[in-house]
PDB file of C-alpha atoms in Angstrom:
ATOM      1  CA  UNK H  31     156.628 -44.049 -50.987  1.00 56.00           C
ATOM      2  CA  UNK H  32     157.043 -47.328 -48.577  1.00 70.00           C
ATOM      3  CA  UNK H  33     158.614 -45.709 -45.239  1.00 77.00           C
ATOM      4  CA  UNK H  34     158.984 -49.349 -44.022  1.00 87.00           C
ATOM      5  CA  UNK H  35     160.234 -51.320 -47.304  1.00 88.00           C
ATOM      6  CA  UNK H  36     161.897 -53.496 -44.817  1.00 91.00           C
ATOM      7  CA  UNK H  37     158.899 -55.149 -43.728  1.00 94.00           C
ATOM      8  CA  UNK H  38     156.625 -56.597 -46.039  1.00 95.00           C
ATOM      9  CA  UNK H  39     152.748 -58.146 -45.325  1.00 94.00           C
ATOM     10  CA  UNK H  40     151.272 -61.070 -46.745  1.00 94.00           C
ATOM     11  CA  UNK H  41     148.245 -61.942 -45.832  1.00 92.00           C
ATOM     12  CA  UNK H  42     147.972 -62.031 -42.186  1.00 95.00           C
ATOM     13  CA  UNK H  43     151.511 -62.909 -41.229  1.00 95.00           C
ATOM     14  CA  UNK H  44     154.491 -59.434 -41.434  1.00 96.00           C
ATOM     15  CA  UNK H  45     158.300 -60.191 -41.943  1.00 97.00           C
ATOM     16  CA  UNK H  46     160.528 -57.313 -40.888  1.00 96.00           C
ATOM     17  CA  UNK H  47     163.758 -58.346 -43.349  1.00 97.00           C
ATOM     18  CA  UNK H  48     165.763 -56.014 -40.858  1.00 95.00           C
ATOM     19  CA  UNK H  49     166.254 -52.811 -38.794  1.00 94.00           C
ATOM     20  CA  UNK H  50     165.555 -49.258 -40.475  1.00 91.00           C
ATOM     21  CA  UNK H  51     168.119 -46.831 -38.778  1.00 89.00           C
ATOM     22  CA  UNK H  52     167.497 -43.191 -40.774  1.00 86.00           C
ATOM     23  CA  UNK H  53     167.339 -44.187 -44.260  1.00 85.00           C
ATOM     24  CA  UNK H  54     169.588 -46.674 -44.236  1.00 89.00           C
ATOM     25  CA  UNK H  55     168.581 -50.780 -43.772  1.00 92.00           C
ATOM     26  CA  UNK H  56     170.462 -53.463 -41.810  1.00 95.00           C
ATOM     27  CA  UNK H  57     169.364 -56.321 -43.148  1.00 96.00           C
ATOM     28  CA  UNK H  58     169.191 -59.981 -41.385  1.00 96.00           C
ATOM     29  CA  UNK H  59     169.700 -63.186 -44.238  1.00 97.00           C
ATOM     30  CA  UNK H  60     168.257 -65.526 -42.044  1.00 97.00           C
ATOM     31  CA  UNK H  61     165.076 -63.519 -41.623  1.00 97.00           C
ATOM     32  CA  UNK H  62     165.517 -62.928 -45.483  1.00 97.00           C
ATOM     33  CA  UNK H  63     165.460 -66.714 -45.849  1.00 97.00           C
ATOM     34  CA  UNK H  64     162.584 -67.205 -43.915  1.00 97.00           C
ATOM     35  CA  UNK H  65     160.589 -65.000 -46.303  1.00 98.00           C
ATOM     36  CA  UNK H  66     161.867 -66.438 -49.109  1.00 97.00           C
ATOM     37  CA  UNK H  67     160.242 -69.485 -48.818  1.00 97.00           C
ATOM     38  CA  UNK H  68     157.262 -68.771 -47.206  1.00 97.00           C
ATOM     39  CA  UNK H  69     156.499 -66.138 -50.404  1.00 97.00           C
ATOM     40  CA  UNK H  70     158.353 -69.292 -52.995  1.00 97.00           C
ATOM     41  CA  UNK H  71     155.383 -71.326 -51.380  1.00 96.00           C
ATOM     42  CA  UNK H  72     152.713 -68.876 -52.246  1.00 96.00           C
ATOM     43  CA  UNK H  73     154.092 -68.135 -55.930  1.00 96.00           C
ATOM     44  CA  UNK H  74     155.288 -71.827 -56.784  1.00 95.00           C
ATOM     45  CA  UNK H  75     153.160 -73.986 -54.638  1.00 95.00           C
ATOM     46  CA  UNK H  76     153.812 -75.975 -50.987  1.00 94.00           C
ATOM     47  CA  UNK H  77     156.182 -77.704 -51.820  1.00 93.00           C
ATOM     48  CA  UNK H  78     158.413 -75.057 -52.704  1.00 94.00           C
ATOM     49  CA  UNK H  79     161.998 -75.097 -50.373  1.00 94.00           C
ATOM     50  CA  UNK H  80     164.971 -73.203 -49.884  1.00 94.00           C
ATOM     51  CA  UNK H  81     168.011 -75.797 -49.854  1.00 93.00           C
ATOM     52  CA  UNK H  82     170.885 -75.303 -47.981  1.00 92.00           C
ATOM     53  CA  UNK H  83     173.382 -76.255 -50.487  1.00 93.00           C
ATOM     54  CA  UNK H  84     172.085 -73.211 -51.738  1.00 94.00           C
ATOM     55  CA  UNK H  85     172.734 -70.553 -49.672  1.00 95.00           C
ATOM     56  CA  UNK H  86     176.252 -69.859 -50.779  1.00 95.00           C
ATOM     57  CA  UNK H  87     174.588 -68.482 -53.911  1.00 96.00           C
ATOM     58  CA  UNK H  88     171.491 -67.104 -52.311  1.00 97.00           C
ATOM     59  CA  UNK H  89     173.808 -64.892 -49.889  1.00 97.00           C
ATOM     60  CA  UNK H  90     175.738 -63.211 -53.667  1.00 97.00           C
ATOM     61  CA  UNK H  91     172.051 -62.904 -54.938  1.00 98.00           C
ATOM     62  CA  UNK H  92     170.648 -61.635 -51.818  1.00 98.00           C
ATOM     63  CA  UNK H  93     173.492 -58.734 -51.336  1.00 97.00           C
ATOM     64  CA  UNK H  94     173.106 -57.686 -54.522  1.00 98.00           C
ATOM     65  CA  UNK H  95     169.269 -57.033 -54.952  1.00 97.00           C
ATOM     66  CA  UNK H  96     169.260 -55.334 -51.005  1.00 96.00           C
ATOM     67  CA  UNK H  97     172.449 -53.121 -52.268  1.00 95.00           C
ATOM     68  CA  UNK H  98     174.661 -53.809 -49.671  1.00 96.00           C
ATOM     69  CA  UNK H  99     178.131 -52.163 -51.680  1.00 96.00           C
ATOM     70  CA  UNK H 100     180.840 -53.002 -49.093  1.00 95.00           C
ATOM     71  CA  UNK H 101     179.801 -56.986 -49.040  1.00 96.00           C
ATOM     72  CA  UNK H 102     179.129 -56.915 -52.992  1.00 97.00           C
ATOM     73  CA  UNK H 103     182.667 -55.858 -53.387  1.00 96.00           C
ATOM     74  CA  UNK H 104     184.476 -58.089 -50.843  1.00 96.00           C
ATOM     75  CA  UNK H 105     182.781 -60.952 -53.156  1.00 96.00           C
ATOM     76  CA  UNK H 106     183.759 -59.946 -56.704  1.00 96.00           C
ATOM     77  CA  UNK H 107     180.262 -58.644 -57.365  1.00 97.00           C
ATOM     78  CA  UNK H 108     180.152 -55.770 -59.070  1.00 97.00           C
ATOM     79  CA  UNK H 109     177.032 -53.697 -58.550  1.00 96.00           C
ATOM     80  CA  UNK H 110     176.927 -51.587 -61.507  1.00 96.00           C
ATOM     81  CA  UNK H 111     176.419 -54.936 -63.650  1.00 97.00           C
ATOM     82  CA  UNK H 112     173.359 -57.007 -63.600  1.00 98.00           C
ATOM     83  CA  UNK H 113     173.538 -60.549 -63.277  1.00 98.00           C
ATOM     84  CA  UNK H 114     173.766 -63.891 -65.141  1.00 98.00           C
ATOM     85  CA  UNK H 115     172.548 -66.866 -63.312  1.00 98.00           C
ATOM     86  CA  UNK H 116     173.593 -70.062 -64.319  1.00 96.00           C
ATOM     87  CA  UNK H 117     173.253 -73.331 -63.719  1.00 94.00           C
ATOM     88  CA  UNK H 118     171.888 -76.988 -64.908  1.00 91.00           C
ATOM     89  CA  UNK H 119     168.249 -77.708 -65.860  1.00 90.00           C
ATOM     90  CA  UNK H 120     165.923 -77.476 -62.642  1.00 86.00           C
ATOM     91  CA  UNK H 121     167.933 -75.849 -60.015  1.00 90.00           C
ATOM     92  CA  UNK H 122     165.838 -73.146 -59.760  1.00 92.00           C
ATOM     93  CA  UNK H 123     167.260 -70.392 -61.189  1.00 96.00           C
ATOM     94  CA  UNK H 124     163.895 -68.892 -62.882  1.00 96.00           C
ATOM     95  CA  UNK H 125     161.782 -69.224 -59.502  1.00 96.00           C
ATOM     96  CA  UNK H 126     164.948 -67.124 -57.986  1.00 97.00           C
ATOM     97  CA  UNK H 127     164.681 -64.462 -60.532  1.00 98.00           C
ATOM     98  CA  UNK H 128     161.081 -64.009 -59.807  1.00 97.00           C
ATOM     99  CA  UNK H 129     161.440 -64.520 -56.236  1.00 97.00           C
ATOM    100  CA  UNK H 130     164.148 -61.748 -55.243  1.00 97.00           C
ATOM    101  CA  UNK H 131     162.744 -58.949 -56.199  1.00 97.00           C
ATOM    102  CA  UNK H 132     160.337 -58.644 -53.667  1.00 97.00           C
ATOM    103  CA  UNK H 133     162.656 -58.279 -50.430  1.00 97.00           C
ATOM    104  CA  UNK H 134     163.196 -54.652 -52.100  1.00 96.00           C
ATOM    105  CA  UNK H 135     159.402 -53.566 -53.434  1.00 92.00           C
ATOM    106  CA  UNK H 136     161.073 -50.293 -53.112  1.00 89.00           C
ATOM    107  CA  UNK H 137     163.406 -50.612 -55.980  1.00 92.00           C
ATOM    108  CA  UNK H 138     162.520 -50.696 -59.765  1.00 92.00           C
ATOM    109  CA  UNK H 139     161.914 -54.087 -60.618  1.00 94.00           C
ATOM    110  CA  UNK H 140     162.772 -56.554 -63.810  1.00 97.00           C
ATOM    111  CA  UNK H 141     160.546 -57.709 -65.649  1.00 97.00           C
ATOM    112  CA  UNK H 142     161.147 -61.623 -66.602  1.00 97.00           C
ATOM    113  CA  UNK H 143     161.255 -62.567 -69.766  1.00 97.00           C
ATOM    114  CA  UNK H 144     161.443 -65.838 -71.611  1.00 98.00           C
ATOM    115  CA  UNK H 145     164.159 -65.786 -74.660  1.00 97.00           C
ATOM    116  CA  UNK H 146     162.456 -68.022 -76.999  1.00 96.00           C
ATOM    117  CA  UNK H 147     159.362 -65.615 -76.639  1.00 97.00           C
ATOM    118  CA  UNK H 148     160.915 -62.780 -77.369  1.00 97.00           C
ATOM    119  CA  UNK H 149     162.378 -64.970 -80.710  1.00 97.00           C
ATOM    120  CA  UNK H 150     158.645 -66.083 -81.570  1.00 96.00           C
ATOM    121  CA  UNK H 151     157.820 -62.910 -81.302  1.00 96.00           C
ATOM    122  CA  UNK H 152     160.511 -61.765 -83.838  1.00 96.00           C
ATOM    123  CA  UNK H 153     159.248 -64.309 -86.144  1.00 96.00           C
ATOM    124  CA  UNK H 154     156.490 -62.578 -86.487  1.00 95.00           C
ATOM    125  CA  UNK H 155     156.831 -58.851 -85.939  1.00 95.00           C
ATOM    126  CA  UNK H 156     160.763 -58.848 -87.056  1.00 93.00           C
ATOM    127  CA  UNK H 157     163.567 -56.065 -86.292  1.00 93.00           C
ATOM    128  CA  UNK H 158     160.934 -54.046 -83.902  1.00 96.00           C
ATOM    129  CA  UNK H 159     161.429 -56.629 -81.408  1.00 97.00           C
ATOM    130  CA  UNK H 160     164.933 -56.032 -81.182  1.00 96.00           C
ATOM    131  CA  UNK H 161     164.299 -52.342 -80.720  1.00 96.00           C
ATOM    132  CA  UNK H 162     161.576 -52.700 -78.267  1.00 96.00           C
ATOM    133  CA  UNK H 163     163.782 -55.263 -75.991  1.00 97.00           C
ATOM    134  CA  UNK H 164     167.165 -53.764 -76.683  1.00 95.00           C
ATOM    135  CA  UNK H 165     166.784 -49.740 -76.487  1.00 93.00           C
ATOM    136  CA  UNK H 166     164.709 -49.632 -73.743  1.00 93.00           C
ATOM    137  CA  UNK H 167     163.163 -51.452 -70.485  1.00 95.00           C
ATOM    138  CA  UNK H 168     164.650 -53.396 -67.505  1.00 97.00           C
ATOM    139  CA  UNK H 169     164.593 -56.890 -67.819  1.00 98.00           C
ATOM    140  CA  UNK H 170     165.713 -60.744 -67.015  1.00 98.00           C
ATOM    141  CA  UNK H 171     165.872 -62.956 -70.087  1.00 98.00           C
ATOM    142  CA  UNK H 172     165.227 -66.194 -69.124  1.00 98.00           C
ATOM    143  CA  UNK H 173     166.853 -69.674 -70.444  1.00 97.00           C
ATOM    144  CA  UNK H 174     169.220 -67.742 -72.841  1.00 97.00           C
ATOM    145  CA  UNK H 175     170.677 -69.586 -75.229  1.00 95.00           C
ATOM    146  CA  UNK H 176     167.906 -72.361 -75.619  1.00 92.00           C
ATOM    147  CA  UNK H 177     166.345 -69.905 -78.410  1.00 95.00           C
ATOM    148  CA  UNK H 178     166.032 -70.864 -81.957  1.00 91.00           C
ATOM    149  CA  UNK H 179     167.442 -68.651 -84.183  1.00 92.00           C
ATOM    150  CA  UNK H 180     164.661 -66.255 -85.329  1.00 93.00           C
ATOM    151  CA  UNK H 181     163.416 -65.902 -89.044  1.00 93.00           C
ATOM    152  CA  UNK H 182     161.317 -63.280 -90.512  1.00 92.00           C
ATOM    153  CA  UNK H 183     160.643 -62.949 -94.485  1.00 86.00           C
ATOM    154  CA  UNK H 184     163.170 -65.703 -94.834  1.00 86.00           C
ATOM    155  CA  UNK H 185     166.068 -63.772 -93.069  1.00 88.00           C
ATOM    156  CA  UNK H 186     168.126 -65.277 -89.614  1.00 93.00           C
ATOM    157  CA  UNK H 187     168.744 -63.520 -87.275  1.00 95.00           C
ATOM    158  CA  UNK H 188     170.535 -64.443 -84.033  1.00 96.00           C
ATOM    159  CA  UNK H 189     167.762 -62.498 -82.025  1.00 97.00           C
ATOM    160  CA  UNK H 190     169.093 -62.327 -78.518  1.00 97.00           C
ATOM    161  CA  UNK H 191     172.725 -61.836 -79.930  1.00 97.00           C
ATOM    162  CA  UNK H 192     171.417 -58.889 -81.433  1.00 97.00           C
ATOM    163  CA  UNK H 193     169.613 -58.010 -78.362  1.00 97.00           C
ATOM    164  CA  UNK H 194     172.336 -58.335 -76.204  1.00 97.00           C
ATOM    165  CA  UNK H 195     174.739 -55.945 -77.897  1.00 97.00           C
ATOM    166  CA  UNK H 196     172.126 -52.969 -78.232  1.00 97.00           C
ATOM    167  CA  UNK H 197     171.646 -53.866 -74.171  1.00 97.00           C
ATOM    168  CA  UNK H 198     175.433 -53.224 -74.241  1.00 97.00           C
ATOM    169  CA  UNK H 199     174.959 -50.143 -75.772  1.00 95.00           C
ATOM    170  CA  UNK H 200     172.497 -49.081 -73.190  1.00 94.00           C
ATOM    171  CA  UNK H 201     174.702 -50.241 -70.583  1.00 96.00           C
ATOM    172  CA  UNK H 202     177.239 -47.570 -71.463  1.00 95.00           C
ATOM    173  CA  UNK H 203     175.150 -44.694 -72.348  1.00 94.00           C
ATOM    174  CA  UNK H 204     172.121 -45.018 -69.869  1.00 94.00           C
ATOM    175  CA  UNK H 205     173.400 -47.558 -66.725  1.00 93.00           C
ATOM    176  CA  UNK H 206     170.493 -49.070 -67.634  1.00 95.00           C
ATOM    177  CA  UNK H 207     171.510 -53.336 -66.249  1.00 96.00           C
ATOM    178  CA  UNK H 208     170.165 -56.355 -67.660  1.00 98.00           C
ATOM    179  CA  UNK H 209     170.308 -59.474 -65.866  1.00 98.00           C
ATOM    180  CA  UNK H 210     169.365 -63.514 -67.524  1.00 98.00           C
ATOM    181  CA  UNK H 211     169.540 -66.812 -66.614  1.00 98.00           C
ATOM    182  CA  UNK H 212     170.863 -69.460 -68.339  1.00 97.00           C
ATOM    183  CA  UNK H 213     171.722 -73.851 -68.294  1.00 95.00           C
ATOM    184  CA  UNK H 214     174.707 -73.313 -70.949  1.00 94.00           C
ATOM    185  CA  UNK H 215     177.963 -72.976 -69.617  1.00 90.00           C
ATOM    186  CA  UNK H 216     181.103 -69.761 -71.099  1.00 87.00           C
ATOM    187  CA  UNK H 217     182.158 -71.926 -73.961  1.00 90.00           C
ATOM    188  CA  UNK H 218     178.236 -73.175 -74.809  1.00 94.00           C
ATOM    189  CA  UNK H 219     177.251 -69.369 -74.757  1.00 93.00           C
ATOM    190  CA  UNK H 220     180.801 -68.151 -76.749  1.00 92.00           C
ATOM    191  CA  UNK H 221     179.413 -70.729 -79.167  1.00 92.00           C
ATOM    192  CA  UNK H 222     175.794 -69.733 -79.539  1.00 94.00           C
ATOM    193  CA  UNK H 223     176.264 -65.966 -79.357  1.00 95.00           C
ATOM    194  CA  UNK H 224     179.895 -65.625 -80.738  1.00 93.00           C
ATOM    195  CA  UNK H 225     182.974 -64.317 -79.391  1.00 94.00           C
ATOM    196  CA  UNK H 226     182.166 -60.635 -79.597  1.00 95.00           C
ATOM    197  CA  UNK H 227     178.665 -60.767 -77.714  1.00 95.00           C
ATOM    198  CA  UNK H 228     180.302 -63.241 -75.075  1.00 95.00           C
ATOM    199  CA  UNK H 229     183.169 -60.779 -74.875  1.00 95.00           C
ATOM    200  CA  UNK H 230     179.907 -57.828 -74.277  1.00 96.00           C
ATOM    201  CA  UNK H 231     178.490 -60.372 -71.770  1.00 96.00           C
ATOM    202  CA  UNK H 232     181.407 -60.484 -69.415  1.00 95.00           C
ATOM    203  CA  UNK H 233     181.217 -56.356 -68.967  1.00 96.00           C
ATOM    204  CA  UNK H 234     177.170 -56.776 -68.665  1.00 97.00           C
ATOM    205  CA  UNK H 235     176.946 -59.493 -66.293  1.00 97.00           C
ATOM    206  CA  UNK H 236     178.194 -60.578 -62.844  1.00 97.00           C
ATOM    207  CA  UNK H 237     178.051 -64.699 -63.626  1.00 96.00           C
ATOM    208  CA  UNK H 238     176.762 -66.461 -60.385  1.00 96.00           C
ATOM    209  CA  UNK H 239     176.839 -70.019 -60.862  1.00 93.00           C
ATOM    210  CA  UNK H 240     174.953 -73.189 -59.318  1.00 93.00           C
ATOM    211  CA  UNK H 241     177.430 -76.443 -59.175  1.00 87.00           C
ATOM    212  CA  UNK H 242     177.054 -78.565 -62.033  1.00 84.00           C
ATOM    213  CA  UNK H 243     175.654 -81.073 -59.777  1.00 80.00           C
ATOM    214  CA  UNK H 244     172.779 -79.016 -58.255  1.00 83.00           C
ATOM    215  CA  UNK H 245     169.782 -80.957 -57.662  1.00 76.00           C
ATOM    216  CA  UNK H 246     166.480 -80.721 -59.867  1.00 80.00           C
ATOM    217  CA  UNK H 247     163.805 -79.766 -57.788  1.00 79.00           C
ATOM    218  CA  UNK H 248     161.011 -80.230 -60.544  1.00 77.00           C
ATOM    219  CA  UNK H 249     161.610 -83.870 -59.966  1.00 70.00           C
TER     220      UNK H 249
END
């Protein structure tokens, strides 16, 4: 057990992400900011950045994965949900996804996921995969929606549809969240998935969404 899961060591250089008072941690964004990029850079290369156009969003993510209840509500988050990031091609929602969990290495952590693997996978193992991702596990599909639909022994299969609604399932019986990231937009997803896993989607997910505009920084 980390008694000081507020600060965190890499290599030679400590960031205290706040004050530990009892059990209970304060945190400080800025500071939280600060360690951001300095761990983006190690994970993603130098010339990773935080922007600050993107702050606004970072703050939602940020109060979210520290727990911070009071905030979460004031913003519409709910913190019983997981989230759906969204946004265009290249603003970095991936690199967030990865990046967040470790201002809390105390908590149980996501494992990231991309959805057209878990659909070549499919292709080849079939229906299993949909058990093994839907009945169990925490975890953050990546780029849903940019999936092919899967095909094994000559049978489609809308794999992450299928997925989804067993994690609904979960959801209800277990808590257990789910969070994903995605470029498509509510009407794009309604489309790919269908009404009744977009209508599941909306009790899963908290949607947090980059402008339409937002820069890509692969370019």
């Amino acid at each position: 057990m980390n008694s000081t899961p507020h600060i965190i060591q890499e290599g030679n250089v400590q960031f205290q992400l706040g004050e530990l008072t009892g059990n209970k941690i304060s945190y400080n964004f800025p500071k939280i900011l600060i360690y951001l990029e300095a761990k983006g850079k190690l994970l993603f290369g130098k010339n990773f950045k935080i922007y600050s156009e993107d702050e606004a969003i970072l703050y939602k993510l940020c109060i979210y994965f520290i727990r911070d209840f009071d905030t979460c509500a004031k913003l519409g988050v709910d913190s019983n949900k997981g989230i759906l990031l969204s946004g265009p091609v290249g603003c970095g929602k991936t690199s967030l996804m990865k990046l967040l969990p470790f201002i809390v290495p105390h908590q149980n952590q996501h494992s990231l996921i991309p959805a057209r693997n878990i659909t070549f996978s499919f292709n080849k193992s079939g229906f299993k995969i949909i058990e093994d991702y839907g009945n169990n596990g925490f975890y953050c599909f990546d780029d849903l929606g940019v999936e092919t639909t899967g095909r094994h022994f000559g049978k489609d299969c809308n794999v992450m549809g299928e997925i989804l609604l067993s994690r609904y399932d979960l959801f209800l019986k277990r808590n257990l969240k789910t969070h994903a990231t995605t470029n498509l937009n509510a009407e794009e997803l309604e489309y790919r998935y269908g009404n009744r896993v977009r209508s599941r989607m909306r009790e899963l997910f908290n949607l947090i969404a980059f402008d339409k505009n937002s820069l890509d920084k692969r370019k």
